[in-house]
Short mmCIF file of C-alpha atoms in Angstrom, two decimals:
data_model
loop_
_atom_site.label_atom_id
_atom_site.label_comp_id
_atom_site.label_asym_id
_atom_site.label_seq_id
_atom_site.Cartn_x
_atom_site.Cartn_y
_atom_site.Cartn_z
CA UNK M 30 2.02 -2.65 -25.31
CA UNK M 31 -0.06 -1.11 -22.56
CA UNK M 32 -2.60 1.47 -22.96
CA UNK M 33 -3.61 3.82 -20.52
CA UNK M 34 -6.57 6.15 -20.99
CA UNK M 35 -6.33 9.64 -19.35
CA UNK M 36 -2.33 8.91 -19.03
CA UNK M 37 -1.47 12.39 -19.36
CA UNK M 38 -3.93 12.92 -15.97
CA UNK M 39 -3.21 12.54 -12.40
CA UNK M 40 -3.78 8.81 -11.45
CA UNK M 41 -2.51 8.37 -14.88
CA UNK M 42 0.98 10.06 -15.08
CA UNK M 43 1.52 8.78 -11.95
CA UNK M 44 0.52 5.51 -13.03
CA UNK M 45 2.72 6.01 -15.97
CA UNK M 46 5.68 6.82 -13.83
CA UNK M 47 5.57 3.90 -12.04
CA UNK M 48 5.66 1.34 -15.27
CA UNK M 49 8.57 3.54 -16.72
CA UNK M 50 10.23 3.12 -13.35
CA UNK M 51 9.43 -0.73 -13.28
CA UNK M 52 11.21 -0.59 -16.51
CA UNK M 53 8.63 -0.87 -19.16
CA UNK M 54 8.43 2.15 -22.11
CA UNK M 55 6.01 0.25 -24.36
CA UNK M 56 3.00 2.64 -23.08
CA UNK M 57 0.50 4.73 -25.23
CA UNK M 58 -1.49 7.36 -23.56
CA UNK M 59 -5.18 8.21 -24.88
CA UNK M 60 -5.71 11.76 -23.71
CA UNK M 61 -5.87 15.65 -24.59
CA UNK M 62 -2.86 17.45 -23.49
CA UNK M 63 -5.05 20.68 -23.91
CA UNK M 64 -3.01 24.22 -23.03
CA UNK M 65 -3.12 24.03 -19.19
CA UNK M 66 0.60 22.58 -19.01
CA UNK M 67 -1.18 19.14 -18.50
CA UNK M 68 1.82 17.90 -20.99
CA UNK M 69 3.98 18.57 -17.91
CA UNK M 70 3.09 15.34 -15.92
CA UNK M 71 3.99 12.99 -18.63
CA UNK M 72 7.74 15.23 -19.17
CA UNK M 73 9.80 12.65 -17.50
CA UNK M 74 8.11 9.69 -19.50
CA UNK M 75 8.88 7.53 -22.39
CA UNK M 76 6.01 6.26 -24.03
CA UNK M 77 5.27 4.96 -27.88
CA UNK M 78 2.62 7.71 -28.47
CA UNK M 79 -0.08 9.71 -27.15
CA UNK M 80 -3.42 9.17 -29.07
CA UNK M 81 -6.41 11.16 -29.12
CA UNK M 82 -9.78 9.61 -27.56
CA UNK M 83 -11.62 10.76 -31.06
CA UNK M 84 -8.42 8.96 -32.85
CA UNK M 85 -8.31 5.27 -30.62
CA UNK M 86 -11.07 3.52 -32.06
CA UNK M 87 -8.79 3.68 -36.01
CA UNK M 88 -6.12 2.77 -33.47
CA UNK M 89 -7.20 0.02 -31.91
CA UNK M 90 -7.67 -1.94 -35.33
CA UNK M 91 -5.75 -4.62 -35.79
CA UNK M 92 -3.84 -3.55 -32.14
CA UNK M 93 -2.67 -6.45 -30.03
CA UNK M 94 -2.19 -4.77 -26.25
CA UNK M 95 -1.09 -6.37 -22.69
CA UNK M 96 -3.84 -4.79 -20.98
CA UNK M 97 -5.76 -1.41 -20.94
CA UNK M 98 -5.84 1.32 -18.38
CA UNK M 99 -8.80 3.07 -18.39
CA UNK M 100 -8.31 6.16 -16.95
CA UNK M 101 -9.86 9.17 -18.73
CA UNK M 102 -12.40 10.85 -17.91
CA UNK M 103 -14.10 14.42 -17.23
CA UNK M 104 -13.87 14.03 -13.07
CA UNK M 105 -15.28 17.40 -12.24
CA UNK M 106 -18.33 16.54 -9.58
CA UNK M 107 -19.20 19.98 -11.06
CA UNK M 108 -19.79 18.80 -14.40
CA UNK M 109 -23.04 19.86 -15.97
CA UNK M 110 -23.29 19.07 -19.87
CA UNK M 111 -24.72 15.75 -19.24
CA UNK M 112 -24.22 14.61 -22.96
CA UNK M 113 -20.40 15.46 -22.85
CA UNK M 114 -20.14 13.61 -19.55
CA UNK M 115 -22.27 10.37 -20.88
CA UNK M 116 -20.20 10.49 -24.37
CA UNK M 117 -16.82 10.67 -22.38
CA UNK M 118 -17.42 8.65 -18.98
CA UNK M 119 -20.04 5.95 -20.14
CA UNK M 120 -20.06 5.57 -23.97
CA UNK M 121 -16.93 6.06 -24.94
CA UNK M 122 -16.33 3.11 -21.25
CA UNK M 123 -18.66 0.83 -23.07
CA UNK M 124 -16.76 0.53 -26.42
CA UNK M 125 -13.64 -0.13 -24.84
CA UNK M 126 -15.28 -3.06 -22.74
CA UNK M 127 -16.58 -4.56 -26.27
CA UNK M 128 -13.44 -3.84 -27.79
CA UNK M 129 -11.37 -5.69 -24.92
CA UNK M 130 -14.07 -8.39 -24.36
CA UNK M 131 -13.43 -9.31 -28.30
CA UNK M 132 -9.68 -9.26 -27.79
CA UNK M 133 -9.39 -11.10 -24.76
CA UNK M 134 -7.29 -8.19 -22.96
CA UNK M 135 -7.74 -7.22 -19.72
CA UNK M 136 -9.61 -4.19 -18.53
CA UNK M 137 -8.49 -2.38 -15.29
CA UNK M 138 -10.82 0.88 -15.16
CA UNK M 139 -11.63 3.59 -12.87
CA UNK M 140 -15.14 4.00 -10.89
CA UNK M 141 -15.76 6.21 -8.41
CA UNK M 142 -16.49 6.84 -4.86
CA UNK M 143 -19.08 9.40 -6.09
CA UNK M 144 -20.98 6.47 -7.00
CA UNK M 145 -22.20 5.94 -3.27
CA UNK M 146 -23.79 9.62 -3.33
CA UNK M 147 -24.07 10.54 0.68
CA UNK M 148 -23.24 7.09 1.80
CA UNK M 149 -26.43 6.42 3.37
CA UNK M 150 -26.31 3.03 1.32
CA UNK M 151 -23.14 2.95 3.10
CA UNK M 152 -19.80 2.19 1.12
CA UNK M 153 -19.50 -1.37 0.62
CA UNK M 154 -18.08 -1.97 -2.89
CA UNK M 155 -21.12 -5.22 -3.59
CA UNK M 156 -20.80 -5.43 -7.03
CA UNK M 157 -24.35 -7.26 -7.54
CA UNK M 158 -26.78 -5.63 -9.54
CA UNK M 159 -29.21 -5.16 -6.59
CA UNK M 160 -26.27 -3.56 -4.14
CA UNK M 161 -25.66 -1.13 -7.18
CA UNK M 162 -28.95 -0.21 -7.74
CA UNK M 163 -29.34 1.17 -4.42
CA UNK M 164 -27.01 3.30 -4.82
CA UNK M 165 -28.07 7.28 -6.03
CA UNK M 166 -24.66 9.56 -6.81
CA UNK M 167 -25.00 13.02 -6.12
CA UNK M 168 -24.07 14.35 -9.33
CA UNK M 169 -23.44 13.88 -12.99
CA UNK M 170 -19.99 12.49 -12.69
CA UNK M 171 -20.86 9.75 -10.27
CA UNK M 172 -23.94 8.86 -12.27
CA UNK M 173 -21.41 8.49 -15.65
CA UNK M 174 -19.44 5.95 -13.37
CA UNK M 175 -22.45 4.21 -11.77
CA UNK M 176 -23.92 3.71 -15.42
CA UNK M 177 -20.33 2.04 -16.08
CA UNK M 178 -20.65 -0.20 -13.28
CA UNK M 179 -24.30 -1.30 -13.89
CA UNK M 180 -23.37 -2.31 -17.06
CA UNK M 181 -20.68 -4.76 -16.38
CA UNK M 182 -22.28 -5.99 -13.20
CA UNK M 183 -25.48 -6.64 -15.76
CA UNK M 184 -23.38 -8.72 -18.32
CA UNK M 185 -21.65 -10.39 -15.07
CA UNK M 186 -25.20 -11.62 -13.87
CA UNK M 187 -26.31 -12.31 -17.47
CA UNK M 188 -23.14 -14.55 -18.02
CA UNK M 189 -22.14 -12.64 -21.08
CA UNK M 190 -18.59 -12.51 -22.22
CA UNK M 191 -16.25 -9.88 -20.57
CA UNK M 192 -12.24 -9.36 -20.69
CA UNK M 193 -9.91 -12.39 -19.10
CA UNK M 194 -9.58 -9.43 -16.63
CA UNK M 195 -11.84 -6.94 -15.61
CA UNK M 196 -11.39 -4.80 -12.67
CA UNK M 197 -12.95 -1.71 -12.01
CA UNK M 198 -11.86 0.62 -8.95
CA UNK M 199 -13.64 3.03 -6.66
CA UNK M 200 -11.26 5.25 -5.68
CA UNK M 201 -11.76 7.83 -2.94
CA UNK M 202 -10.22 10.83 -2.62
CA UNK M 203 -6.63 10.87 -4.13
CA UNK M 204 -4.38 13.44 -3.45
CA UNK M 205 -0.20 13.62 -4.78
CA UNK M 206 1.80 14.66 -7.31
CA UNK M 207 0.48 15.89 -11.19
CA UNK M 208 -2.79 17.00 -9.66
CA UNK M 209 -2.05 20.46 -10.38
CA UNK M 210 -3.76 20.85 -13.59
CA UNK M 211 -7.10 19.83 -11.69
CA UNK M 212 -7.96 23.62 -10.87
CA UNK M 213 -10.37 23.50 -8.26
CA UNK M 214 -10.65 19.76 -8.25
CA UNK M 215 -6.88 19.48 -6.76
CA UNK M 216 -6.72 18.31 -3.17
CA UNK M 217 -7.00 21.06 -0.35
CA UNK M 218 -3.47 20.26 0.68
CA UNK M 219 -2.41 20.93 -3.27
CA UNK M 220 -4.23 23.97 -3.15
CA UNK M 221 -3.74 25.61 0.03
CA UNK M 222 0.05 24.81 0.23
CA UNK M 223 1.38 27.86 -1.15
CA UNK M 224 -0.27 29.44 1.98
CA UNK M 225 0.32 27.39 4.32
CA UNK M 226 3.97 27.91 3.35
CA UNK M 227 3.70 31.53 3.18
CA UNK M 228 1.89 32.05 6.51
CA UNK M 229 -1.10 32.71 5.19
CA UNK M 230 -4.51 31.74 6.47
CA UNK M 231 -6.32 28.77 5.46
CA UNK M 232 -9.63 29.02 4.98
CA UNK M 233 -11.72 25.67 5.81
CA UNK M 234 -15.29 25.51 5.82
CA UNK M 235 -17.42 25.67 8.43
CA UNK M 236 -19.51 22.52 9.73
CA UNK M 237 -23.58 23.23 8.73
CA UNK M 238 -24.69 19.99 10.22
CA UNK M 239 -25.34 19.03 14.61
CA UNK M 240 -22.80 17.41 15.93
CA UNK M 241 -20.36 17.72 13.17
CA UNK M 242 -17.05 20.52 14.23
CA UNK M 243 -16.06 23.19 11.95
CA UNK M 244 -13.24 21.59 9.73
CA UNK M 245 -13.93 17.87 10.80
CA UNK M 246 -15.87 17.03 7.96
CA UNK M 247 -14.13 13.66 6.59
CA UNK M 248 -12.93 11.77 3.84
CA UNK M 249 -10.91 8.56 2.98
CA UNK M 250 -7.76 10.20 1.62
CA UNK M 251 -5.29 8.07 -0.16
CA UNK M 252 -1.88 8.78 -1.38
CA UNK M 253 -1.62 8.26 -5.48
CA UNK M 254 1.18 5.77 -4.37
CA UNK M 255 -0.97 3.61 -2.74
CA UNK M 256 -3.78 3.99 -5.71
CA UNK M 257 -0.63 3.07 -8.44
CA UNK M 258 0.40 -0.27 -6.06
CA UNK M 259 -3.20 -1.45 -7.10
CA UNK M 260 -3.41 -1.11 -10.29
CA UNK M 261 0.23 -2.97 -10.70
CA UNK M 262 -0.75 -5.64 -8.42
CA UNK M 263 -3.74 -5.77 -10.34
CA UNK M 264 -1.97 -6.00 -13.52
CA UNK M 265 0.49 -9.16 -12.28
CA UNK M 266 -2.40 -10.80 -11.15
CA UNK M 267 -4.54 -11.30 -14.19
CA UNK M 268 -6.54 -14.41 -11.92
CA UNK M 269 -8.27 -11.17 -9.91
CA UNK M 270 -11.68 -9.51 -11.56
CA UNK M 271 -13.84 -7.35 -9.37
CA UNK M 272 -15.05 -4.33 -8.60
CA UNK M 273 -12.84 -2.85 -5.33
CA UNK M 274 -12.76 0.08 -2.94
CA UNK M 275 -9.31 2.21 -3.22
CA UNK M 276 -9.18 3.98 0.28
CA UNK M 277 -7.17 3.48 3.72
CA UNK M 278 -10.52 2.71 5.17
CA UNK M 279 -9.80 4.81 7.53
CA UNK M 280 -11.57 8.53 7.23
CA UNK M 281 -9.94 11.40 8.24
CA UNK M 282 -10.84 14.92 8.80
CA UNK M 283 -9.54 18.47 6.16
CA UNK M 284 -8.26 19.65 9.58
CA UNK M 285 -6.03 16.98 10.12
CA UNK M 286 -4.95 16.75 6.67
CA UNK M 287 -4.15 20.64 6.88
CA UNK M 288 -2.30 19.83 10.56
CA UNK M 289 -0.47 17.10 8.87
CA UNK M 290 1.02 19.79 6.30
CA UNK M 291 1.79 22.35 9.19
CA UNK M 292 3.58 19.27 11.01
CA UNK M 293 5.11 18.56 7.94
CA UNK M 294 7.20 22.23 7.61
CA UNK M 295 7.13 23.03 10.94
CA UNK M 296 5.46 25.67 11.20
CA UNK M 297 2.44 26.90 13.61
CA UNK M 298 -1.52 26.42 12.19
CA UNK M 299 -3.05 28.92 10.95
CA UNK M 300 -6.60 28.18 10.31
CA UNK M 301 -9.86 30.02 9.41
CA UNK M 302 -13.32 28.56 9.11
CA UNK M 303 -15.70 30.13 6.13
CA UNK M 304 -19.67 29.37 5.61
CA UNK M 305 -20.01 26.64 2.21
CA UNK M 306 -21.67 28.10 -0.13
CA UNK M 307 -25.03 27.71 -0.14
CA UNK M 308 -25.28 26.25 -3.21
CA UNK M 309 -23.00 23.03 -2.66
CA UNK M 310 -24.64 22.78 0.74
CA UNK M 311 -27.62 20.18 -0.34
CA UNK M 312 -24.80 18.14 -2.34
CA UNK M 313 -22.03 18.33 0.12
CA UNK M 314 -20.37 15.10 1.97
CA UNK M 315 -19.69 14.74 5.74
CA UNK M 316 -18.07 11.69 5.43
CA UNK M 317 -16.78 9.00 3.14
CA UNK M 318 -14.93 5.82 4.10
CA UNK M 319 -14.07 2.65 2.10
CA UNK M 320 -14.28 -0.76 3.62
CA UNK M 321 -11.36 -2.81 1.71
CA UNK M 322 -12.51 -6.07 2.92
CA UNK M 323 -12.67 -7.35 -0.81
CA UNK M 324 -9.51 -5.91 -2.04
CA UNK M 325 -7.61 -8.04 0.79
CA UNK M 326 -10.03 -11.16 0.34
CA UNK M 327 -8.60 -10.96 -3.43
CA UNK M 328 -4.87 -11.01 -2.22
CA UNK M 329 -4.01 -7.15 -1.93
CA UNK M 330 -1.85 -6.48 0.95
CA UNK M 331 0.27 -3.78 0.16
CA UNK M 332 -0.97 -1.75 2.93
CA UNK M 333 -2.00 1.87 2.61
CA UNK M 334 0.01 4.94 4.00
CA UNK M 335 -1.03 7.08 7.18
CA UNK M 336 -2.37 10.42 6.44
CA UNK M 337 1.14 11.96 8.05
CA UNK M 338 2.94 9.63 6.31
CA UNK M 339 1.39 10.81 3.11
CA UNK M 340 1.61 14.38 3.75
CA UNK M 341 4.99 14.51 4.89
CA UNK M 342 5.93 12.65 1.65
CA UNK M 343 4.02 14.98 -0.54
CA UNK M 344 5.45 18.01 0.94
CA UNK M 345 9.01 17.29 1.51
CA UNK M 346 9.25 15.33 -2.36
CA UNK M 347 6.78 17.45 -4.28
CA UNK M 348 5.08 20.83 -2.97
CA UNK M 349 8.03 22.06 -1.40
CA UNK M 350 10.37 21.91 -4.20
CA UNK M 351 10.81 24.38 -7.37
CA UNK M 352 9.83 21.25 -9.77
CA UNK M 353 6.82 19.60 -8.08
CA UNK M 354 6.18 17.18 -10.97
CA UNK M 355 6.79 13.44 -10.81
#
């Protein structure tokens, strides 16, 4: 069996998908399905069962698993309960390492982008203990992940055991299908498309910094299609342990992400530029963009889709059809 933390989540389902499509059903999910329709993204699934995180540890006894998944996780980079998020993102991280060290199963688990803060450290995914130390995350969530990551990378320069396979992944910023339950954590093209659609204006914000254009702050957006090609590459190549960028490498701006979506139904932009709030201003990235130098070094070369591309896929198979679930 394979077991995939936060399964019932965005990379997750998706993730999910893709082993039910590649003909496997022998998956359990660890999540909360909660009563924000999150049980929607795993509809179309066949799995063995969905376990609680409070329940997997009574689980896990005795359990013999292919691999684990590790997903879950509270991802809001607006979290604030700093126990909840160190319980959830780091501790709960840390007994699944011991658990798959003892085991021998592999470990293939989510990090972060957040962890390089405002990528003045730059966003080179060194997994030495020195490169991660200089990094500083600009909030609780990329701290919980950056904890993660010192941790291994500690027990990696130690020599201490670790899983035949342990791979963690620094994914940037994600956008696709089964994000909808994210609220304000969904993509801007997720939650703008209903107006772009309709006509409506959308409302970017407005560039505070010199030099910088109103709407051309960037990121390294990836389709979840790409992210999901990873982590199964990853998984039929046990020989590969790291820890790896998940971007394009290639940073786009919101405006041409929201021009891509325009392009994508034809219709004319219609674009508005707002002040940020003053209160995300301190915290708030310009830029982020992966290098992906190690992922290919390792073997990867399953390519990443353009940002049209992407879109266009989105749009036509997801956002603009009554049942926008994978």
């Amino acid at each position: 069996m394979l077991l995939v933390t936060g399964g019932a989540g965005f990379i997750g389902s998706n993730v999910v998908a893709a082993l039910n499509d590649a003909g496997r059903s022998d998956i359990v999910v660890c999540d909360l399905l909660g009563s924000d329709g999150k049980w929607r993204n795993l509809a179309k699934r066949q799995l063995v069962d969905i376990v609680p995180p409070a329940e997997l540890p009574d689980w896990l006894k005795g359990r013999k698993l292919d691999a684990v998944i590790h997903l879950g996780a509270i991802s809001e980079t607006t979290a604030t309960d700093g126990d909840l998020v160190i319980e959830t993102n780091f501790r709960f991280s840390m007994r699944l390492l011991d658990w798959c060290t003892a085991n021998a199963v592999p470990l293939i688990y989510a990090s972060s982008a957040a962890t390089y803060g405002d990528g003045a450290e730059g966003f080179d995914d060194d997994a030495s203990l020195p490169a991660l130390k200089k990094l500083r995350p600009m909030n609780l969530y990329g701290w919980s992940k950056q904890l993660f990551d010192l941790a291994v990378a500690e027990r990696v320069a130690r020599g201490e055991r670790l899983p035949p396979q342990w791979s963690g992944l620094k994914f940037f910023n994600v956008f696709g299908p089964n994000e909808y339950h994210k609220g304000t954590m969904m993509s801007v093209l997720a939650r703008r498309f209903d107006d772009v659609k309709a006509g409506r204006v959308v409302q970017l914000f407005k560039s505070h910094r010199d030099g910088i254009a109103d709407g051309d702050q960037r990121r390294d957006f990836i389709y979840v299609d790409d992210v999901v090609r990873v982590i199964l590459w990853l998984l039929a190549t046990p020989s590969v342990s790291g820890l790896f960028n998940v971007g394009t490498g290639k940073a786009r701006s919101f405006r041409e992400l929201m021009l891509a979506a325009y392009a994508a139904l034809g219709t004319r932009p219609n674009i508005d530029y707002v002040d940020m709030p003053e209160q995300i201003r301190g915290s708030y990235q310009y830029f982020t963009e992966s290098k992906v130098d190690r992922l290919r070094r390792a073997g990867y070369n399953g390519g990443f889709t353009t940002l049209e591309d992407a879109v266009k896929a989105y749009v036509a198979d997801y956002l603009d059809r009554p049942d926008r679930f994978r």
